[in-house]
Coordinates of N, CA, C and O and ligand atoms in Angstrom, one line a residue:
M16 N -8.0 51.2 8.4 CA -8.5 52.0 9.5 C -8.2 51.4 10.9 O -8.3 50.2 11.0
K17 N -7.8 52.2 11.9 CA -7.7 51.6 13.1 C -9.0 51.2 13.9 O -10.0 51.7 13.6
R18 N -8.7 50.2 14.7 CA -9.9 49.6 15.3 C -9.9 49.8 16.9 O -8.8 49.7 17.4
I19 N -11.0 50.1 17.3 CA -11.1 50.3 18.9 C -12.1 49.2 19.3 O -13.2 49.0 18.9
S20 N -11.7 48.6 20.3 CA -12.4 47.5 20.9 C -13.0 48.0 22.2 O -12.2 48.6 23.1
I21 N -14.3 47.9 22.5 CA -14.8 48.4 23.8 C -15.4 46.9 24.5 O -16.1 46.2 24.0
I22 N -14.8 46.7 25.7 CA -15.1 45.5 26.5 C -16.1 45.8 27.6 O -15.8 46.7 28.4
I23 N -17.3 45.2 27.6 CA -18.2 45.4 28.7 C -18.4 44.2 29.4 O -19.1 43.2 28.9
P24 N -18.0 44.0 30.7 CA -18.3 42.8 31.5 C -19.7 42.9 32.0 O -19.9 44.2 32.6
A25 N -20.5 42.0 32.1 CA -21.9 42.1 32.6 C -22.3 41.0 33.4 O -22.3 39.8 33.0
Y26 N -22.8 41.2 34.6 CA -23.4 40.3 35.4 C -24.7 40.6 36.0 O -24.7 41.7 36.8
N27 N -25.8 40.0 35.6 CA -27.1 40.4 35.9 C -27.4 41.9 35.7 O -27.7 42.6 36.5
E28 N -27.2 42.3 34.6 CA -27.4 43.8 34.1 C -28.6 43.9 33.2 O -28.5 44.9 32.4
E29 N -29.7 43.1 33.5 CA -30.8 43.3 32.5 C -31.4 44.7 32.5 O -32.0 45.1 31.6
K30 N -31.3 45.3 33.7 CA -31.8 46.7 33.7 C -31.0 47.7 33.2 O -31.4 48.9 32.9
N31 N -29.7 47.5 32.8 CA -28.9 48.4 32.3 C -28.2 48.3 30.9 O -28.0 49.2 30.1
I32 N -28.2 46.9 30.6 CA -27.1 46.6 29.5 C -27.6 47.2 28.0 O -26.8 47.7 27.4
V33 N -28.9 47.2 27.8 CA -29.3 47.6 26.6 C -29.0 49.1 26.4 O -28.5 49.5 25.4
R34 N -29.5 49.9 27.4 CA -29.3 51.3 27.4 C -27.7 51.6 27.3 O -27.2 52.5 26.6
V35 N -26.9 50.8 28.1 CA -25.5 51.2 28.2 C -24.9 51.0 26.9 O -24.1 51.7 26.2
I36 N -25.2 49.8 26.2 CA -24.7 49.5 24.8 C -25.0 50.6 23.8 O -24.2 51.1 23.0
A37 N -26.3 51.0 23.8 CA -26.8 52.0 22.9 C -26.0 53.3 23.2 O -25.7 54.1 22.2
D38 N -25.9 53.6 24.4 CA -25.2 54.9 24.8 C -23.7 54.9 24.3 O -23.2 55.9 23.8
V39 N -23.1 53.7 24.6 CA -21.7 53.7 24.0 C -21.7 53.9 22.5 O -20.8 54.7 22.0
L40 N -22.4 53.2 21.8 CA -22.5 53.4 20.4 C -22.8 54.7 20.0 O -22.2 55.3 19.0
E41 N -23.7 55.4 20.7 CA -24.1 56.8 20.2 C -23.1 57.6 20.5 O -22.7 58.6 19.7
K42 N -22.3 57.5 21.7 CA -21.2 58.5 22.0 C -20.0 58.2 21.1 O -19.1 59.1 21.0
L43 N -20.0 57.2 20.3 CA -18.8 56.9 19.5 C -19.2 57.2 18.1 O -18.2 57.2 17.1
E44 N -20.4 57.8 17.9 CA -20.8 58.1 16.4 C -19.9 59.1 15.8 O -19.6 59.0 14.6
G45 N -19.5 60.1 16.6 CA -18.6 61.1 16.1 C -17.4 60.6 15.7 O -16.7 61.2 14.8
I46 N -16.8 59.4 16.1 CA -15.4 59.0 15.6 C -15.6 57.8 14.7 O -14.7 57.3 14.2
S47 N -16.9 57.4 14.3 CA -17.0 56.2 13.7 C -16.6 56.2 12.1 O -16.4 55.2 11.5
S48 N -16.4 57.4 11.6 CA -15.9 57.5 10.2 C -14.4 57.2 10.2 O -13.8 56.9 9.2
R49 N -13.7 57.4 11.4 CA -12.2 57.3 11.5 C -11.8 56.0 12.1 O -10.7 55.7 12.0
Y50 N -12.7 55.3 12.8 CA -12.3 54.1 13.4 C -13.3 52.9 13.3 O -14.5 53.2 13.1
D51 N -13.0 51.8 13.1 CA -13.8 50.5 13.2 C -14.0 50.4 14.7 O -13.1 50.4 15.5
I52 N -15.3 50.2 15.0 CA -15.7 49.9 16.4 C -16.1 48.5 16.6 O -16.8 47.9 15.8
E53 N -15.6 47.9 17.6 CA -16.0 46.5 18.0 C -16.4 46.5 19.5 O -15.7 47.0 20.3
L54 N -17.5 46.0 19.8 CA -18.1 46.0 21.2 C -18.0 44.5 21.6 O -18.4 43.5 20.9
V55 N -17.1 44.2 22.7 CA -17.1 42.7 23.1 C -17.9 42.7 24.5 O -17.3 43.2 25.6
V56 N -19.1 42.2 24.6 CA -19.8 42.0 25.7 C -19.5 40.7 26.4 O -19.7 39.7 25.7
V57 N -19.1 40.7 27.6 CA -18.8 39.4 28.3 C -19.8 39.1 29.4 O -19.9 39.7 30.4
D58 N -20.7 38.1 29.1 CA -21.7 37.8 30.1 C -21.0 36.8 31.2 O -20.7 35.7 30.9
D59 N -21.1 37.3 32.5 CA -20.4 36.6 33.4 C -21.2 35.6 34.1 O -21.3 35.7 35.4
G60 N -22.0 34.8 33.5 CA -22.8 33.8 34.0 C -24.0 34.5 34.8 O -24.5 34.0 35.8
S61 N -24.6 35.4 34.1 CA -25.9 36.2 34.7 C -27.1 35.1 34.7 O -27.2 34.2 33.9
K62 N -27.9 35.4 35.7 CA -29.0 34.5 35.9 C -30.3 35.3 35.5 O -31.4 34.7 35.5
D63 N -30.1 36.5 35.0 CA -31.3 37.2 34.5 C -31.3 37.3 33.0 O -30.8 36.5 32.4
A64 N -32.0 38.2 32.4 CA -32.2 38.3 30.9 C -31.0 38.7 30.2 O -31.0 38.9 28.9
T65 N -29.9 39.1 30.9 CA -28.8 39.8 30.2 C -28.3 38.9 29.0 O -28.1 39.6 27.9
P66 N -28.1 37.7 29.0 CA -27.6 36.9 27.9 C -28.6 37.1 26.7 O -28.1 37.2 25.6
R67 N -29.8 37.0 26.9 CA -30.8 37.0 25.8 C -30.9 38.3 25.2 O -30.9 38.6 24.0
L68 N -30.7 39.4 26.1 CA -30.8 40.8 25.6 C -29.5 41.1 24.6 O -29.7 41.6 23.6
V69 N -28.3 40.6 25.1 CA -27.2 40.9 24.4 C -27.2 40.0 23.1 O -26.8 40.5 22.1
M70 N -27.5 38.8 23.2 CA -27.6 38.0 21.9 C -28.6 38.6 20.9 O -28.1 38.6 19.7
D71 N -29.7 39.1 21.4 CA -30.6 39.7 20.3 C -30.0 40.9 19.7 O -30.0 41.2 18.4
L72 N -29.2 41.8 20.5 CA -28.6 42.9 20.0 C -27.4 42.4 19.0 O -27.2 43.1 17.9
A73 N -26.7 41.4 19.4 CA -25.5 41.0 18.5 C -26.0 40.5 17.2 O -25.3 40.5 16.2
K74 N -27.2 39.9 17.1 CA -27.7 39.4 15.9 C -27.9 40.5 14.9 O -27.9 40.3 13.7
K75 N -28.3 41.6 15.4 CA -28.7 42.8 14.6 C -27.6 43.6 14.2 O -27.6 44.4 13.3
D76 N -26.6 43.6 15.1 CA -25.4 44.6 14.9 C -24.0 43.8 14.9 O -23.7 43.3 15.9
P77 N -23.5 43.8 13.6 CA -22.3 43.0 13.5 C -21.0 43.6 14.3 O -20.0 42.9 14.5
R78 N -21.3 44.9 14.8 CA -20.2 45.3 15.6 C -20.1 44.8 17.0 O -19.1 44.9 17.8
I79 N -21.2 44.2 17.5 CA -21.2 43.6 18.8 C -21.0 42.1 18.9 O -21.6 41.3 18.1
K80 N -20.1 41.7 19.6 CA -19.5 40.3 19.8 C -20.0 39.9 21.3 O -20.1 40.8 22.1
Y81 N -20.0 38.7 21.4 CA -20.7 38.2 22.6 C -19.9 36.9 23.1 O -19.7 36.0 22.4
I82 N -19.6 37.0 24.4 CA -19.0 36.0 25.1 C -19.8 35.5 26.2 O -20.2 36.4 27.0
Q83 N -20.2 34.3 26.4 CA -21.0 33.9 27.6 C -20.3 32.8 28.5 O -19.9 31.7 28.0
F84 N -20.2 33.1 29.8 CA -19.7 32.2 30.7 C -20.7 31.3 31.1 O -21.9 31.6 31.4
T85 N -20.3 30.0 31.6 CA -21.2 29.0 32.0 C -21.6 29.3 33.4 O -22.6 28.8 33.9
R86 N -20.8 30.0 34.2 CA -21.2 30.5 35.5 C -20.4 31.7 35.8 O -19.6 32.3 35.1
N87 N -20.7 32.3 37.0 CA -20.1 33.5 37.4 C -18.6 33.3 37.8 O -18.3 32.6 38.7
F88 N -17.7 33.9 37.1 CA -16.2 33.9 37.5 C -15.6 35.2 38.1 O -14.6 35.2 38.5
G89 N -16.5 36.3 38.0 CA -15.9 37.5 38.6 C -15.5 38.4 37.4 O -15.1 38.0 36.4
K90 N -15.6 39.7 37.8 CA -15.3 40.8 36.8 C -14.0 40.7 36.1 O -13.7 40.9 34.9
E91 N -12.9 40.3 37.0 CA -11.6 40.4 36.4 C -11.4 39.2 35.3 O -10.8 39.4 34.2
T92 N -12.0 38.0 35.6 CA -12.0 36.9 34.6 C -12.7 37.4 33.4 O -12.4 37.1 32.2
A93 N -13.9 38.1 33.6 CA -14.7 38.5 32.4 C -13.8 39.5 31.5 O -13.8 39.4 30.4
L94 N -13.3 40.5 32.1 CA -12.4 41.4 31.4 C -11.2 40.7 30.7 O -11.1 41.1 29.6
T95 N -10.6 39.8 31.4 CA -9.5 39.1 30.8 C -9.9 38.3 29.5 O -9.3 38.4 28.4
A96 N -11.1 37.7 29.6 CA -11.7 37.0 28.4 C -12.0 38.1 27.3 O -11.6 37.6 26.1
G97 N -12.5 39.2 27.6 CA -12.7 40.3 26.6 C -11.3 40.6 26.0 O -11.3 40.9 24.8
I98 N -10.3 40.9 26.8 CA -9.1 41.3 26.3 C -8.6 40.4 25.4 O -8.0 40.7 24.3
M99 N -8.7 39.0 25.8 CA -8.1 38.0 24.9 C -8.7 38.0 23.6 O -8.1 37.6 22.6
S100 N -10.0 38.3 23.5 CA -10.7 38.2 22.1 C -10.7 39.4 21.4 O -11.1 39.6 20.4
A101 N -10.3 40.5 22.1 CA -10.5 42.0 21.4 C -9.4 42.0 20.3 O -8.3 41.5 20.4
S102 N -9.8 42.6 19.2 CA -8.8 42.7 18.2 C -8.3 44.2 17.9 O -7.6 44.5 16.8
G103 N -8.8 45.1 18.7 CA -8.5 46.5 18.5 C -7.1 47.0 18.6 O -6.3 46.3 19.3
D104 N -6.8 48.2 18.0 CA -5.5 48.8 18.3 C -5.6 49.3 19.6 O -4.4 49.5 20.1
A105 N -6.5 49.8 20.0 CA -6.7 50.2 21.5 C -8.0 49.4 22.0 O -9.0 49.2 21.3
V106 N -8.0 49.1 23.3 CA -8.9 48.3 24.0 C -9.4 49.2 25.2 O -8.7 49.6 26.1
V107 N -10.8 49.4 25.2 CA -11.3 50.2 26.3 C -12.3 49.3 27.1 O -13.0 48.6 26.5
M108 N -12.1 49.3 28.5 CA -13.1 48.6 29.2 C -14.0 49.6 30.0 O -13.5 50.6 30.6
I109 N -15.3 49.2 29.9 CA -16.3 50.1 30.6 C -17.3 49.2 31.3 O -17.7 48.2 30.7
D110 N -17.8 49.7 32.5 CA -18.8 48.9 33.2 C -20.2 48.8 32.5 O -20.5 49.8 31.8
A111 N -21.0 47.7 32.8 CA -22.3 47.6 32.1 C -23.5 48.2 32.9 O -24.6 48.3 32.4
D112 N -23.1 48.9 34.1 CA -24.2 49.5 34.9 C -24.3 51.0 34.8 O -25.1 51.6 35.5
G113 N -23.6 51.5 33.9 CA -23.9 52.9 33.5 C -23.1 53.9 34.5 O -23.4 55.0 34.6
Q114 N -22.2 53.4 35.3 CA -21.5 54.2 36.0 C -20.3 54.9 35.6 O -19.7 55.8 36.2
H115 N -19.8 54.4 34.4 CA -18.7 55.1 33.6 C -19.2 55.9 32.5 O -19.9 55.3 31.6
P116 N -19.1 57.2 32.4 CA -19.5 58.0 31.4 C -18.8 57.7 30.0 O -17.7 58.1 29.8
P117 N -19.6 57.2 29.1 CA -19.1 56.8 27.8 C -18.6 57.9 27.0 O -17.9 57.8 26.1
E118 N -19.1 59.1 27.1 CA -18.6 60.3 26.4 C -17.2 60.4 26.6 O -16.5 61.3 25.8
L119 N -16.6 59.9 27.6 CA -15.1 60.1 27.9 C -14.2 59.2 27.0 O -13.0 59.5 26.8
I120 N -14.9 58.2 26.3 CA -14.1 57.3 25.4 C -13.4 58.0 24.4 O -12.3 57.8 24.1
A121 N -14.1 59.1 23.8 CA -13.5 59.9 22.8 C -12.2 60.6 23.2 O -11.2 60.8 22.6
D122 N -12.4 61.1 24.6 CA -11.1 61.7 25.0 C -10.1 60.7 25.3 O -8.8 61.2 25.2
F123 N -10.4 59.7 25.8 CA -9.5 58.6 26.0 C -8.6 58.2 24.6 O -7.4 58.2 24.6
I124 N -9.3 58.2 23.5 CA -8.9 57.9 22.3 C -7.9 59.0 21.8 O -6.8 58.8 21.3
T125 N -8.3 60.3 22.1 CA -7.6 61.4 21.6 C -6.2 61.4 22.5 O -5.1 61.6 21.9
T126 N -6.3 61.1 23.8 CA -5.0 61.0 24.5 C -4.1 59.9 24.1 O -2.9 60.1 24.1
W127 N -4.8 58.8 23.7 CA -4.0 57.7 23.2 C -3.3 58.1 21.8 O -2.1 57.8 21.7
E128 N -4.1 58.8 21.0 CA -3.5 59.2 19.7 C -2.2 60.2 20.0 O -1.3 60.2 19.1
A129 N -2.2 60.9 21.0 CA -1.2 61.8 21.4 C 0.0 61.0 22.0 O 1.0 61.6 22.3
G130 N -0.1 59.7 22.1 CA 1.1 58.8 22.6 C 0.8 58.1 23.9 O 1.8 57.2 24.1
S131 N -0.2 58.2 24.7 CA -0.3 57.5 25.8 C -0.7 56.0 25.6 O -1.5 55.8 24.7
K132 N 0.0 55.2 26.3 CA -0.2 53.8 26.1 C -1.4 53.2 27.1 O -1.9 52.2 26.8
V133 N -1.6 53.9 28.2 CA -2.7 53.5 29.1 C -3.4 54.8 29.4 O -2.6 55.9 29.8
V134 N -4.7 54.9 29.4 CA -5.4 56.1 29.9 C -6.4 55.5 30.9 O -7.2 54.6 30.7
V135 N -6.4 56.1 32.1 CA -7.2 55.7 33.2 C -8.2 56.6 33.7 O -7.9 58.0 34.0
G136 N -9.5 56.3 33.8 CA -10.5 57.1 34.3 C -10.3 57.3 35.9 O -10.1 56.3 36.4
V137 N -10.5 58.5 36.3 CA -10.3 58.8 37.8 C -11.6 59.4 38.2 O -12.1 60.2 37.7
R138 N -11.9 58.7 39.5 CA -13.2 59.3 40.1 C -13.0 60.8 40.7 O -12.0 60.9 41.4
N139 N -13.9 61.7 40.3 CA -13.6 63.0 41.1 C -14.8 63.2 42.0 O -14.9 64.3 42.6
S140 N -15.7 62.4 42.2 CA -16.8 62.5 43.2 C -17.0 61.2 44.0 O -16.8 60.2 43.5
H141 N -17.3 61.3 45.2 CA -17.5 60.2 46.0 C -18.9 60.0 46.6 O -19.2 59.5 47.7
R142 N -19.9 60.5 45.8 CA -21.3 60.3 46.1 C -21.6 58.9 46.4 O -21.2 58.0 45.6
G143 N -22.3 58.7 47.3 CA -22.8 57.4 47.8 C -21.8 56.5 48.4 O -22.0 55.3 48.8
E144 N -20.5 57.0 48.7 CA -19.6 56.2 49.4 C -19.5 56.4 50.8 O -19.5 57.7 51.1
S145 N -19.4 55.5 51.6 CA -19.4 55.7 53.0 C -18.0 56.4 53.4 O -17.1 56.1 52.8
P146 N -18.1 57.2 54.6 CA -16.8 57.7 55.0 C -15.9 56.7 55.3 O -14.6 56.9 55.0
V147 N -16.2 55.5 55.7 CA -15.4 54.5 56.0 C -14.6 54.0 54.7 O -13.4 53.9 54.8
K148 N -15.3 53.9 53.7 CA -14.7 53.5 52.4 C -13.7 54.7 51.9 O -12.7 54.3 51.4
R149 N -14.2 55.9 52.1 CA -13.3 57.1 51.7 C -12.0 56.9 52.4 O -10.8 57.1 51.8
I150 N -12.1 56.9 53.9 CA -10.9 56.8 54.6 C -10.1 55.7 54.3 O -8.8 55.8 54.2
G151 N -10.7 54.5 54.1 CA -9.9 53.3 53.7 C -9.2 53.5 52.4 O -7.9 53.1 52.4
S152 N -9.8 54.1 51.3 CA -9.0 54.3 50.1 C -8.0 55.3 50.3 O -6.9 55.1 49.8
Y153 N -8.1 56.2 51.1 CA -7.0 57.3 51.4 C -5.8 56.6 51.8 O -4.7 56.7 51.4
F154 N -6.1 55.7 52.9 CA -4.9 55.1 53.5 C -4.2 54.1 52.7 O -3.1 53.7 52.6
F155 N -5.2 53.3 51.8 CA -4.7 52.3 50.9 C -3.8 52.9 50.0 O -2.7 52.4 49.7
Y156 N -4.1 54.1 49.3 CA -3.1 54.7 48.3 C -2.0 55.2 49.0 O -0.8 55.1 48.4
K157 N -2.0 55.7 50.3 CA -0.7 56.2 50.9 C 0.1 55.1 51.2 O 1.3 55.1 50.9
L158 N -0.5 53.9 51.8 CA 0.3 52.8 52.0 C 1.0 52.2 50.7 O 2.2 51.9 50.7
M159 N 0.2 52.1 49.7 CA 0.7 51.5 48.4 C 1.8 52.4 47.9 O 2.8 51.9 47.4
S160 N 1.7 53.8 47.9 CA 2.7 54.6 47.3 C 3.9 54.6 48.2 O 5.1 54.7 47.7
A161 N 3.8 54.3 49.6 CA 4.9 54.3 50.5 C 5.8 53.0 50.2 O 7.0 53.1 50.4
T162 N 5.0 51.9 49.8 CA 5.8 50.7 50.0 C 6.1 50.2 48.5 O 6.7 49.1 48.3
S163 N 5.6 50.8 47.4 CA 5.8 50.3 46.1 C 6.6 51.3 45.2 O 6.6 52.5 45.5
E164 N 7.4 50.7 44.3 CA 8.1 51.6 43.4 C 7.1 52.3 42.2 O 7.5 53.2 41.5
T165 N 6.0 51.4 42.1 CA 5.0 52.0 41.0 C 4.3 53.0 41.6 O 3.6 52.7 42.6
E166 N 4.1 54.0 40.9 CA 3.1 55.1 41.3 C 1.6 54.7 41.1 O 1.4 54.2 40.1
M167 N 0.9 54.9 42.2 CA -0.5 54.5 42.0 C -1.4 55.8 42.0 O -1.2 56.7 42.7
V168 N -2.2 55.9 40.9 CA -3.1 57.1 40.8 C -4.3 56.9 41.9 O -5.0 56.0 41.6
P169 N -4.5 57.8 42.9 CA -5.6 57.6 43.7 C -7.0 57.8 43.0 O -7.0 58.5 42.0
Y170 N -8.0 57.0 43.4 CA -9.2 57.1 42.9 C -9.2 56.5 41.4 O -10.2 56.9 40.7
S171 N -8.3 55.8 40.9 CA -8.3 55.4 39.6 C -9.4 54.2 39.5 O -9.7 53.6 40.4
T172 N -9.9 54.0 38.3 CA -11.0 53.0 38.1 C -10.5 52.1 37.1 O -9.5 52.3 36.5
D173 N -11.4 51.1 36.9 CA -11.0 50.3 35.7 C -11.8 50.7 34.4 O -11.8 49.9 33.4
F174 N -12.3 51.8 34.5 CA -12.6 52.5 33.2 C -11.4 52.9 32.5 O -10.8 54.0 32.9
R175 N -10.9 52.2 31.5 CA -9.6 52.6 31.0 C -9.3 52.1 29.6 O -10.1 51.2 29.1
L176 N -8.3 52.7 29.0 CA -7.9 52.4 27.7 C -6.5 51.7 27.7 O -5.7 52.3 28.3
L177 N -6.4 50.7 27.0 CA -5.1 50.0 26.9 C -4.6 49.9 25.4 O -5.4 49.6 24.4
D178 N -3.4 50.3 25.1 CA -2.9 50.3 23.7 C -2.6 48.8 23.5 O -2.3 48.0 24.3
R179 N -2.6 48.4 22.1 CA -2.3 47.0 21.7 C -1.0 46.6 22.3 O -0.8 45.4 22.8
D180 N 0.1 47.3 22.4 CA 1.3 46.9 23.0 C 1.2 46.3 24.4 O 1.8 45.4 24.8
V181 N 0.3 47.2 25.2 CA 0.2 46.7 26.6 C -0.8 45.5 26.7 O -0.5 44.6 27.5
V182 N -1.8 45.4 25.8 CA -2.6 44.2 25.8 C -1.8 43.0 25.5 O -1.9 41.9 26.1
E183 N -0.8 43.1 24.6 CA 0.1 41.9 24.3 C 0.9 41.6 25.4 O 1.2 40.4 25.7
S184 N 1.5 42.6 26.2 CA 2.3 42.3 27.2 C 1.4 41.6 28.5 O 1.9 40.7 29.1
F185 N 0.2 42.1 28.6 CA -0.7 41.5 29.6 C -1.0 40.1 29.3 O -0.9 39.3 30.1
K186 N -1.1 39.8 28.0 CA -1.3 38.4 27.6 C -0.2 37.4 27.9 O -0.5 36.3 28.0
L187 N 1.0 38.0 28.1 CA 2.1 37.1 28.5 C 2.2 36.8 29.9 O 2.7 35.8 30.2
L188 N 1.4 37.5 30.7 CA 1.4 37.2 32.2 C 0.7 35.9 32.3 O -0.3 35.6 31.9
E189 N 1.2 35.1 33.3 CA 0.6 33.9 33.5 C -0.2 33.8 34.7 O -1.0 32.9 34.9
E190 N 0.2 34.7 35.7 CA -0.6 34.6 37.0 C -2.0 35.2 36.8 O -2.3 35.9 35.8
R191 N -3.0 34.7 37.6 CA -4.3 35.1 37.6 C -4.7 36.0 38.9 O -4.3 35.4 39.9
Ligands
UDP201 N1 -19.4 42.2 37.0 C1 -19.0 41.0 36.4 N2 -18.9 39.9 37.2 C2 -19.2 40.1 38.5 C3 -19.6 41.2 39.1 C4 -19.7 42.4 38.4 O1 -18.8 41.0 35.2 O2 -19.1 39.0 39.2 C5 -19.5 43.5 36.1 C6 -20.8 44.3 36.4 O3 -21.9 43.8 35.5 C7 -20.4 45.7 35.9 C8 -18.9 45.6 36.4 O4 -18.5 44.2 36.5 O5 -20.4 45.8 34.6 C9 -18.7 46.4 37.8 O6 -19.4 45.7 38.7 P1 -20.1 46.4 39.9 O7 -20.9 47.5 39.5 O8 -20.8 45.4 40.8 O9 -18.9 47.0 40.7 P2 -18.6 48.4 41.2 O10 -19.3 49.4 40.7 O11 -18.6 48.3 42.7 O12 -16.9 48.6 41.0
MG202 MG1 -21.0 49.4 39.5

C-alpha cells in the first residue's frame, strides 16, 4: 500500500494543534483504506504546551510521529526536518494553525495519482491582508516572472504535496 506523509510544523500552537491533527486525520478517513497515513509533527522549539499535547497524541496513535527542536529554528528548518524523516510516497505539508483546509489533501492526492509530481495550494481570498501586502505580492510575482525562467504561480502557499522523486531531489540540495 502506498504511504502518504503529512508534515505539520508547529511553533506555539497549543490553541490549534490538537484540533488540526484531529481534523487532518478525519479528512483522510475516506482514503485510509487505500493509503498508509503518517503524520510527522515538528515542534519548532515551542514555549507553550504544544510539545506535551503532541507527545500525548503520539503515544496513543502510532500514525503520529514527533520531532522536537531544542529551540526555535524557523518554519523552513522545521519543514526540512519533517521532509528528511518522512517515509511516504507522497509528502504533504500543512500549517498547524488551521489556515490550510485539510479537506483539500484528498484532491492533492488525486492530482498526484494522475501524474503531477508537485501540487501547490493557491490562495483565492485575501481576507485580513493589508492593501500594502496585496500590492507588494502583486509586484513581487510580476518581478519574479519577468526576471526568472521558472514560472511562479501567484499566491501559491506552502500547503503542498511533493512526490517521492521530488523529495529525493530536494534532499540532494546542500544550501539552506
Ligand atoms: N511555524 C514554525 N516555526 C516558526 C514559525 C511558524 O514551525 O518559527 C509554523 C506555525 O506553527 C504554522 C506555520 O509554521 O504551523 C505557519 O506559521 P504562521 O502561521 O506564523 O505563518 P503564516 O500563516 O503567516 O504563513
Ligand atoms: Mg498562519
